[in-house]
Short mmCIF file of C-alpha atoms and ligand atoms in Angstrom, two decimals:
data_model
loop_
_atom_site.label_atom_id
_atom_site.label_comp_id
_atom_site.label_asym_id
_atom_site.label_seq_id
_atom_site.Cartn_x
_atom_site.Cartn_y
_atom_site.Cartn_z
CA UNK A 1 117.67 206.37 69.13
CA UNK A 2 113.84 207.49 68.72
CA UNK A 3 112.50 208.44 65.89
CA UNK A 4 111.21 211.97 65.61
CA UNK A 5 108.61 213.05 63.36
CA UNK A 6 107.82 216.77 63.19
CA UNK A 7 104.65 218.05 62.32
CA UNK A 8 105.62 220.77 59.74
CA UNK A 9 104.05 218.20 56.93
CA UNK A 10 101.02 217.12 58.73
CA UNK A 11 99.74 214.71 56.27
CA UNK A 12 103.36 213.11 55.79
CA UNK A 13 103.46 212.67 59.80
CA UNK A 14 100.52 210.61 59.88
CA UNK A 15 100.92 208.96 57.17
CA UNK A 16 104.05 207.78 59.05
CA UNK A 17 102.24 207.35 62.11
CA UNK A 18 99.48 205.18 60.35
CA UNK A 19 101.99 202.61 58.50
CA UNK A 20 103.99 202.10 61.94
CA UNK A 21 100.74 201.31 63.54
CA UNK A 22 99.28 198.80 60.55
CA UNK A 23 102.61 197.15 61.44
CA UNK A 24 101.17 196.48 64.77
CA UNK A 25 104.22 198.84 66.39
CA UNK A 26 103.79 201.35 69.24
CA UNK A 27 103.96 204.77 68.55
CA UNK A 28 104.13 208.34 70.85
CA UNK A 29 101.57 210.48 69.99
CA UNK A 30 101.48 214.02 70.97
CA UNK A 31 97.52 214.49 72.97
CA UNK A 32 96.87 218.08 74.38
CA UNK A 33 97.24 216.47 78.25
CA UNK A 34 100.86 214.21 77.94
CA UNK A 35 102.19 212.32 75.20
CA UNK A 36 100.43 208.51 74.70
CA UNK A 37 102.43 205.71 73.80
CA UNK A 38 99.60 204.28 71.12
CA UNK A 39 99.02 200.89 69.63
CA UNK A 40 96.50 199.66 67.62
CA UNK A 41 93.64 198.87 70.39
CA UNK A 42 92.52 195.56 68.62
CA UNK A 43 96.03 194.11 67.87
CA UNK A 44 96.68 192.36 71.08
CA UNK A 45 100.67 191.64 70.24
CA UNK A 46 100.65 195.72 69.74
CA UNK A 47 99.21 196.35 73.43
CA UNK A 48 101.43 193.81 74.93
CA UNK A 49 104.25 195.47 73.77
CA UNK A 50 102.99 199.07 75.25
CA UNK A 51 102.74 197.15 78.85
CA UNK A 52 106.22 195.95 77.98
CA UNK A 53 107.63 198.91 77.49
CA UNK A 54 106.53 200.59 79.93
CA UNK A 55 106.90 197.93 82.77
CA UNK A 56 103.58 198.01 83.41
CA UNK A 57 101.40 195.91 85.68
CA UNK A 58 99.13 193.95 82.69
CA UNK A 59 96.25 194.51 85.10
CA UNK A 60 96.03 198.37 85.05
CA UNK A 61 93.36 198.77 82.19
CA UNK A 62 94.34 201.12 78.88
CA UNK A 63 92.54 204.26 77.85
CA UNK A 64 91.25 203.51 74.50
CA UNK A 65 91.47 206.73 72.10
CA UNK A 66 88.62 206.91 69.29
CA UNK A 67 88.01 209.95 66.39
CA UNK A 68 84.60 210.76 67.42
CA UNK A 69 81.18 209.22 69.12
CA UNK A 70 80.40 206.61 65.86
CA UNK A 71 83.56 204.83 66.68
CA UNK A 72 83.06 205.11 70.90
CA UNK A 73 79.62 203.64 70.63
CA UNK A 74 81.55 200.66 68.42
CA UNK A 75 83.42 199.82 71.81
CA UNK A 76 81.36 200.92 74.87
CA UNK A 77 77.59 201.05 75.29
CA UNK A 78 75.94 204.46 74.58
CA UNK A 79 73.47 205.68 77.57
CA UNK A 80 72.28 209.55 77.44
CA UNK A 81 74.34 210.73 80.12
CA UNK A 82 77.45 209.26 77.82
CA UNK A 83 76.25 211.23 74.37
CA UNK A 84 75.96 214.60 76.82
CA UNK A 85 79.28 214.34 78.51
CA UNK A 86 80.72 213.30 75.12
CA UNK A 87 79.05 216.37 73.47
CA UNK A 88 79.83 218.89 76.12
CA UNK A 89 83.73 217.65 76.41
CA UNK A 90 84.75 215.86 73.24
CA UNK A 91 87.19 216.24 72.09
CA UNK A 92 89.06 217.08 75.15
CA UNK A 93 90.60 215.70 77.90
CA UNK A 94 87.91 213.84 79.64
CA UNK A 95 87.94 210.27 79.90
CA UNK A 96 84.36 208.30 80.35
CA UNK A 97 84.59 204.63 81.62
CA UNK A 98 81.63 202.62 80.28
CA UNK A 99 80.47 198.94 79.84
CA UNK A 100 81.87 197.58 76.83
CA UNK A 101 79.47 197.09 74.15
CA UNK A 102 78.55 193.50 73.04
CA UNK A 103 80.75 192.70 70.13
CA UNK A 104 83.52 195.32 71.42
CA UNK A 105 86.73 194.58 68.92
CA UNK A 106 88.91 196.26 71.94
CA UNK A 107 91.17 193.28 73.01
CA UNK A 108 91.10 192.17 76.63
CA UNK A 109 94.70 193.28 77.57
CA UNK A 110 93.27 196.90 77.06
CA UNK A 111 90.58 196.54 79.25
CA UNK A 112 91.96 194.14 81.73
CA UNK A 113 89.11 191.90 81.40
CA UNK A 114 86.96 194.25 83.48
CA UNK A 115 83.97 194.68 81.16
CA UNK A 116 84.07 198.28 81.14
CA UNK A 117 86.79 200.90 78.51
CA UNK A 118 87.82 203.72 79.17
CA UNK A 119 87.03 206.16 76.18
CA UNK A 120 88.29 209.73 74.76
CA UNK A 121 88.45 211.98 71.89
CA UNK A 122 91.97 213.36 71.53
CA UNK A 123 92.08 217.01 70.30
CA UNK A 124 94.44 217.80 67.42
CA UNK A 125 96.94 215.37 65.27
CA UNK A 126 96.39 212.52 67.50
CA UNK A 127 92.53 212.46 66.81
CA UNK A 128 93.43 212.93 62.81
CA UNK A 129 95.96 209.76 63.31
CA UNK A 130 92.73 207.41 64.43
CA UNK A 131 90.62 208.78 61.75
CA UNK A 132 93.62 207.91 59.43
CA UNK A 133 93.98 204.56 60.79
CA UNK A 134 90.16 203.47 61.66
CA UNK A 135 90.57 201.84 64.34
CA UNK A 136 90.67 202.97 68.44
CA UNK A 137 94.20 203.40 69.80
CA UNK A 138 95.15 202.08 73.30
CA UNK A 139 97.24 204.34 75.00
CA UNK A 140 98.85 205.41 78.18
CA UNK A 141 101.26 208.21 79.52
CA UNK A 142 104.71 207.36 77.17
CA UNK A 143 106.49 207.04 80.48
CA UNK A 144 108.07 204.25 82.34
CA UNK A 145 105.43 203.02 84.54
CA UNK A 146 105.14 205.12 87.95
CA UNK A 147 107.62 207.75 86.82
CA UNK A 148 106.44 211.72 85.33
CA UNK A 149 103.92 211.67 82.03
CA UNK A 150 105.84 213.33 78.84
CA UNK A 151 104.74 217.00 78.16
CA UNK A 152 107.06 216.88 75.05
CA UNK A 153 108.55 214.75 72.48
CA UNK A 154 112.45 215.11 74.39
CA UNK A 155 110.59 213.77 77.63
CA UNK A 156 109.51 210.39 75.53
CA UNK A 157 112.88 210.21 73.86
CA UNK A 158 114.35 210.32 77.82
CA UNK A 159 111.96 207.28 78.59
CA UNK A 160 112.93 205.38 75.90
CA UNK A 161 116.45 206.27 74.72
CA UNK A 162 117.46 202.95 72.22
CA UNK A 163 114.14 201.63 71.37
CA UNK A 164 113.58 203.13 67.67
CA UNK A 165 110.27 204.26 69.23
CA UNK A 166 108.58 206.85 66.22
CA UNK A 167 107.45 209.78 68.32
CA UNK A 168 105.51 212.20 66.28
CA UNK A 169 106.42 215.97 68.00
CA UNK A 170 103.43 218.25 68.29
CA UNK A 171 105.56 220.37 70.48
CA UNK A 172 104.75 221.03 74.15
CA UNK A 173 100.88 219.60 75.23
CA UNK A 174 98.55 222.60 76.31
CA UNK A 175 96.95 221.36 79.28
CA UNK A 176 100.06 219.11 80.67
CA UNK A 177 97.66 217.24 83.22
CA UNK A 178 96.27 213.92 82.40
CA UNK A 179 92.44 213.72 81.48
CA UNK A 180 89.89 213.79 84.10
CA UNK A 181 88.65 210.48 84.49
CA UNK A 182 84.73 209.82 85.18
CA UNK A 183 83.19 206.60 85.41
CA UNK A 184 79.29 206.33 83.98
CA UNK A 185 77.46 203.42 86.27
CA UNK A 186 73.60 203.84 84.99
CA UNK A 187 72.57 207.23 86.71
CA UNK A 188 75.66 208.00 89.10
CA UNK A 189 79.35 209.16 87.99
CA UNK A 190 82.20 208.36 89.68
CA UNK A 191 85.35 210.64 89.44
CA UNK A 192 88.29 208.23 89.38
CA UNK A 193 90.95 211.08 88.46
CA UNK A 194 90.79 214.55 88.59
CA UNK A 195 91.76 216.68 85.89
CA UNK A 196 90.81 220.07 84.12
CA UNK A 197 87.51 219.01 83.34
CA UNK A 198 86.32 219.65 87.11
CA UNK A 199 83.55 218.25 89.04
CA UNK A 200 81.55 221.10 88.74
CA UNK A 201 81.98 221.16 84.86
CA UNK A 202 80.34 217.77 84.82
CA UNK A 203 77.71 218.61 87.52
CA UNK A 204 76.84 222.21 85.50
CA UNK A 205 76.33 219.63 81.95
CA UNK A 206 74.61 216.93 83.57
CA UNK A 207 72.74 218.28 86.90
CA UNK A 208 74.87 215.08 88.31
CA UNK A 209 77.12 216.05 91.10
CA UNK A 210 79.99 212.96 90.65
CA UNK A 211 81.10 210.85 93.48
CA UNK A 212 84.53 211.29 94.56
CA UNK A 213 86.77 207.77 94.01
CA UNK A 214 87.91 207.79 97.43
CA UNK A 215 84.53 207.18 98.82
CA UNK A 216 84.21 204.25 96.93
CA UNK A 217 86.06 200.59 97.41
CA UNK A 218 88.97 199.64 95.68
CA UNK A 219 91.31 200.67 93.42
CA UNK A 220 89.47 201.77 90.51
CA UNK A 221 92.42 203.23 87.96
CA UNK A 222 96.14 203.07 88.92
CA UNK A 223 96.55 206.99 88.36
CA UNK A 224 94.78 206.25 92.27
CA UNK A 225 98.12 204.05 92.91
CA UNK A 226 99.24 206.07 95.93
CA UNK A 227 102.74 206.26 94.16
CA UNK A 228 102.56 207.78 91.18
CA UNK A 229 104.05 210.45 88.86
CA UNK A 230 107.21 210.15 91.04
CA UNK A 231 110.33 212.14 90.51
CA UNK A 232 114.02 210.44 92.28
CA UNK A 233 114.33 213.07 94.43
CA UNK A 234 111.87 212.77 97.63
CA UNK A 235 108.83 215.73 96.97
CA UNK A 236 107.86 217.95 100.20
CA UNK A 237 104.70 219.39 100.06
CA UNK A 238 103.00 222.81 100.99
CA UNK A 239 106.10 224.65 102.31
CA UNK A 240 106.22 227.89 103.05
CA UNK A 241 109.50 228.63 101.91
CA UNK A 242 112.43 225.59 100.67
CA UNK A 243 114.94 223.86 103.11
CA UNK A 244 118.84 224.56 102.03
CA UNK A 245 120.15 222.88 99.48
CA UNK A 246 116.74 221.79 98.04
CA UNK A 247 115.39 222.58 94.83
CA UNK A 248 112.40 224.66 95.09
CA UNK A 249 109.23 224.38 92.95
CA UNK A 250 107.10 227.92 94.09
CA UNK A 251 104.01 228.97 92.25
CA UNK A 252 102.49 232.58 92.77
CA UNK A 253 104.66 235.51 93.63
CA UNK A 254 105.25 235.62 97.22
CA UNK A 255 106.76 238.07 99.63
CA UNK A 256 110.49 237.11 100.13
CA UNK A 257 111.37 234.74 97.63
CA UNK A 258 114.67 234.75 97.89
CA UNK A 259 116.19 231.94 99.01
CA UNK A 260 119.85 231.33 98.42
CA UNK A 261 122.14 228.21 98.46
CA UNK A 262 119.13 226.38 96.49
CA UNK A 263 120.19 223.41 93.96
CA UNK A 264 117.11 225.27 91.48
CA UNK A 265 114.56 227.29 91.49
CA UNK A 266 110.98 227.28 89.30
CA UNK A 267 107.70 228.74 89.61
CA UNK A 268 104.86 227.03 88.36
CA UNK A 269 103.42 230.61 87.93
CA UNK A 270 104.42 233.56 88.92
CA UNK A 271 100.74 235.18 88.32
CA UNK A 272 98.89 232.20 90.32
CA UNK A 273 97.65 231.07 87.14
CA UNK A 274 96.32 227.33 87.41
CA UNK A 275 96.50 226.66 84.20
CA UNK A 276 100.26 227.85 83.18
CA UNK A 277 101.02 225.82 86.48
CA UNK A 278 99.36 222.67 85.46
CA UNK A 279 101.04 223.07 81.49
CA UNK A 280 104.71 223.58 83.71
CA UNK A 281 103.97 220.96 86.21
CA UNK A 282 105.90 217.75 84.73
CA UNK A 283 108.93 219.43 82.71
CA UNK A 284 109.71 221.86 85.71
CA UNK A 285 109.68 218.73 88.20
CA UNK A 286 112.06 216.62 85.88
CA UNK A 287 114.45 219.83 85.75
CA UNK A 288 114.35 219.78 89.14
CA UNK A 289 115.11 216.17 89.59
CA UNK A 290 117.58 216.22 87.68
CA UNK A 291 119.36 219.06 89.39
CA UNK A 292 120.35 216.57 91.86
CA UNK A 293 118.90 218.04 94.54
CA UNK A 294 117.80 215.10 97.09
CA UNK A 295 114.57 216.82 98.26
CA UNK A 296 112.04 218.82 96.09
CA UNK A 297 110.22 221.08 98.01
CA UNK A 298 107.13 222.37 96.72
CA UNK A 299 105.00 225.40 97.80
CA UNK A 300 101.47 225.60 98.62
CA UNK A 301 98.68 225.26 95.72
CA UNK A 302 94.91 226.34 96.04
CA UNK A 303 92.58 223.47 96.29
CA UNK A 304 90.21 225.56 93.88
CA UNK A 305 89.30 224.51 90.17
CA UNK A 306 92.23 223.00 88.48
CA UNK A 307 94.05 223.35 91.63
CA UNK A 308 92.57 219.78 93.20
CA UNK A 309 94.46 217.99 89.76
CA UNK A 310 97.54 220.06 90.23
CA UNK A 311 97.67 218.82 94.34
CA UNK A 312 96.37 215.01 93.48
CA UNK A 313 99.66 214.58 90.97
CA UNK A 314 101.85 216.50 93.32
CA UNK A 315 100.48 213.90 96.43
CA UNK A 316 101.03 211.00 94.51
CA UNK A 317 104.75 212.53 93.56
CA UNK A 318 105.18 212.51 97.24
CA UNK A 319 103.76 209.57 98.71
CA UNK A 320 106.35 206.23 99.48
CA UNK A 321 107.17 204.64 96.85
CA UNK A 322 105.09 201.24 95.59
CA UNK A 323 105.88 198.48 93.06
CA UNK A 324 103.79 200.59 90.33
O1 TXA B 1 95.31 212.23 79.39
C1 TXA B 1 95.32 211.00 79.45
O2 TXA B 1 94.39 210.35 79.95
C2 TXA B 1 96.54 210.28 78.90
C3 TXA B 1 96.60 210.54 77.39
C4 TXA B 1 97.69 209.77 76.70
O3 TXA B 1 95.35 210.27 76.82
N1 TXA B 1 96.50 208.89 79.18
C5 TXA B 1 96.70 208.39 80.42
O4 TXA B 1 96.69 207.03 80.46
O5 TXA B 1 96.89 209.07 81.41
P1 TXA B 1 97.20 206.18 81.70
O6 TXA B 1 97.24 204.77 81.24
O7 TXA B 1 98.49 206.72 82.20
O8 TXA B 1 96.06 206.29 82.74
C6 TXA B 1 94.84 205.69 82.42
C7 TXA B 1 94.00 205.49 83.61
C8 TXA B 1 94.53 204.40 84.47
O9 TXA B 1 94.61 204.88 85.79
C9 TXA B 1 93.50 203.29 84.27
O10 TXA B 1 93.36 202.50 85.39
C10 TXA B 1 92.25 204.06 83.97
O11 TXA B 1 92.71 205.08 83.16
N2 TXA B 1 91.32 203.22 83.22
C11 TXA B 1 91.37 202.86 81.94
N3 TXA B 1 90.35 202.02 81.63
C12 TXA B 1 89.64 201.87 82.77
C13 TXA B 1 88.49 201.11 83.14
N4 TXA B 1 87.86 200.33 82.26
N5 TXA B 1 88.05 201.20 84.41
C14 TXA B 1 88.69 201.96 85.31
N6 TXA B 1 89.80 202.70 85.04
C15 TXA B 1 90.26 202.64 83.79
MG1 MG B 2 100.33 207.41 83.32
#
């Protein structure tokens, strides 16, 4: 059994939240992209049990969550183009990956050893649960490693049915799409994720147009992992209209969408709205999975805005599966 904690008594849930994580146990916090599964960023036996949870390779670094800019520049070294991204987006769902500062109290197993954090401002209950606690929290997706991130508190009980895990229930996140994730090396940014903070967001803040990860060697953040965000059931991409027997995940409304015989049916949204499509993206592709149906077929998204997020998850859904 979890343990859920509703937020109808916001100052009794994180006062829960708070003594759980002083006891150096993990605990799912509700973010407006997915839910995190938090620990206290400096306790090192607290991370290890995140990356034991989830099954996660110890390599693949943590995003470390902080209240505001005072307690960022406490972990990762402060340059300009960090206080205007952090000022533009904060809080929000963008992730900045800096050097970490000198006497950084973020504990290697979060970091990987790399020398550089990850850093973000949660929006909401989460962000109140660091200020609460005064002190960063590590966290990633609360999912199994290389399965779908948790868009509400009954997809983190799913991951973890029998663990006593506290989850504290915000109810469904807003955005649904993990944080874009941009990587400040002196005067050039690197996009390592995409998310709805777009390139041209950052480029219209900081007259910086960011490079693209691809272009640049190696594997820079596991959310690259070519398998990723993967669903049981094998995802098809940009069809036009499902095979039989499928279950069908359609988005805008199209000319002759009925298709009988299908194991489900969803649209991501009916009005072609990217945003409603990236908020339905992970709950309607675990209904679908768990329809049974064997293939998910998916229909074509724009590769506009939001929509370059929305195809990057859906790719990595698709792509042969990896150890990750
Ligand atoms: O929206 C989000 O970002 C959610 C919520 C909970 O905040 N978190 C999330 O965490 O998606 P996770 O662990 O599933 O993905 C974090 C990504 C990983 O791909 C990791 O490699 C990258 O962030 N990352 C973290 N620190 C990094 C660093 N120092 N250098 C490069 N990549 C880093
Ligand atoms: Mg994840």
């Amino acid at each position: 059994m979890v343990q859920i904690i509703n937020t109808g008594d916001e100052g009794a849930a994180i006062s829960a939240a708070v003594q759980r994580l002083r006891d150096g146990e993990p605990v799912a916090i509700p973010t407006e992209t997915v839910y995190g599964l938090a620990a206290d960023a400096t306790n090192g036996e607290a991370v290890a049990k995140i990356f034991e949870m989830k099954g996660r390779p110890s390599f693949n670094p943590l995003i470390c969550h902080v209240d505001g800019m005072t307690m960022a520049t406490e972990l990762g070294s402060c340059s300009h183009l960090f206080e205007q991204l952090a000022h533009a987006f904060w809080p929000g769902p963008l992730t900045l990956v800096v050097p970490l500062a000198a006497h950084s109290p973020v504990h290697d197993l979060v970091t990987a050893g790399l020398g550089s954090v990850g850093l973000r401002c949660p929006q909401g209950i989460s962000r109140a649960i660091i200020s609460a606690l005064g002190r960063p929290l590590a966290a990633p997706s609360a999912n199994r490693s290389g399965r779908i991130s948790p868009t509400s508190a009954q997809h983190v009980a799913d991951e973890f049915p029998d663990t006593g895990l506290m989850v504290v229930d915000d109810g469904p996140c807003p955005v649904g799409l993990e944080s874009t994730i941009l990587k400040i090396e002196g005067q050039r940014l690197v996009l390592l994720r995409p998310g709805t903070i777009t390139a041209d967001d950052i480029e219209a803040v900081t007259g910086i147009k960011p490079a693209l990860a691809e272009a640049s060697a190696g594997i820079q953040a596991p959310g690259m992992m070519t398998s990723h965000y993967a669903p049981d059931a094998r995802v098809i991409l940009d069809c036009e209209k499902p095979l039989p027997g499928s279950a069908w995940l359609d988005f805008g409304n199209r000319d002759g969408d009925n298709h009988p015989g299908l194991k489900m049916a969803l649209n991501l949204s009916p009005s072609s709205d990217l945003r409603q499509a990236a908020a339905n993206l992970y709950s309607y592709l675990k209904l679908l999975d768990a329809s049974g149906a064997e293939k998910i077929c998916v229909a074509p998204i724009p590769m506009a805005g939001l929509g370059v997020a929305i195809n990057d998850r859906l790719k990595r859904a698709a792509a042969p599966r990896t150890a990750d």
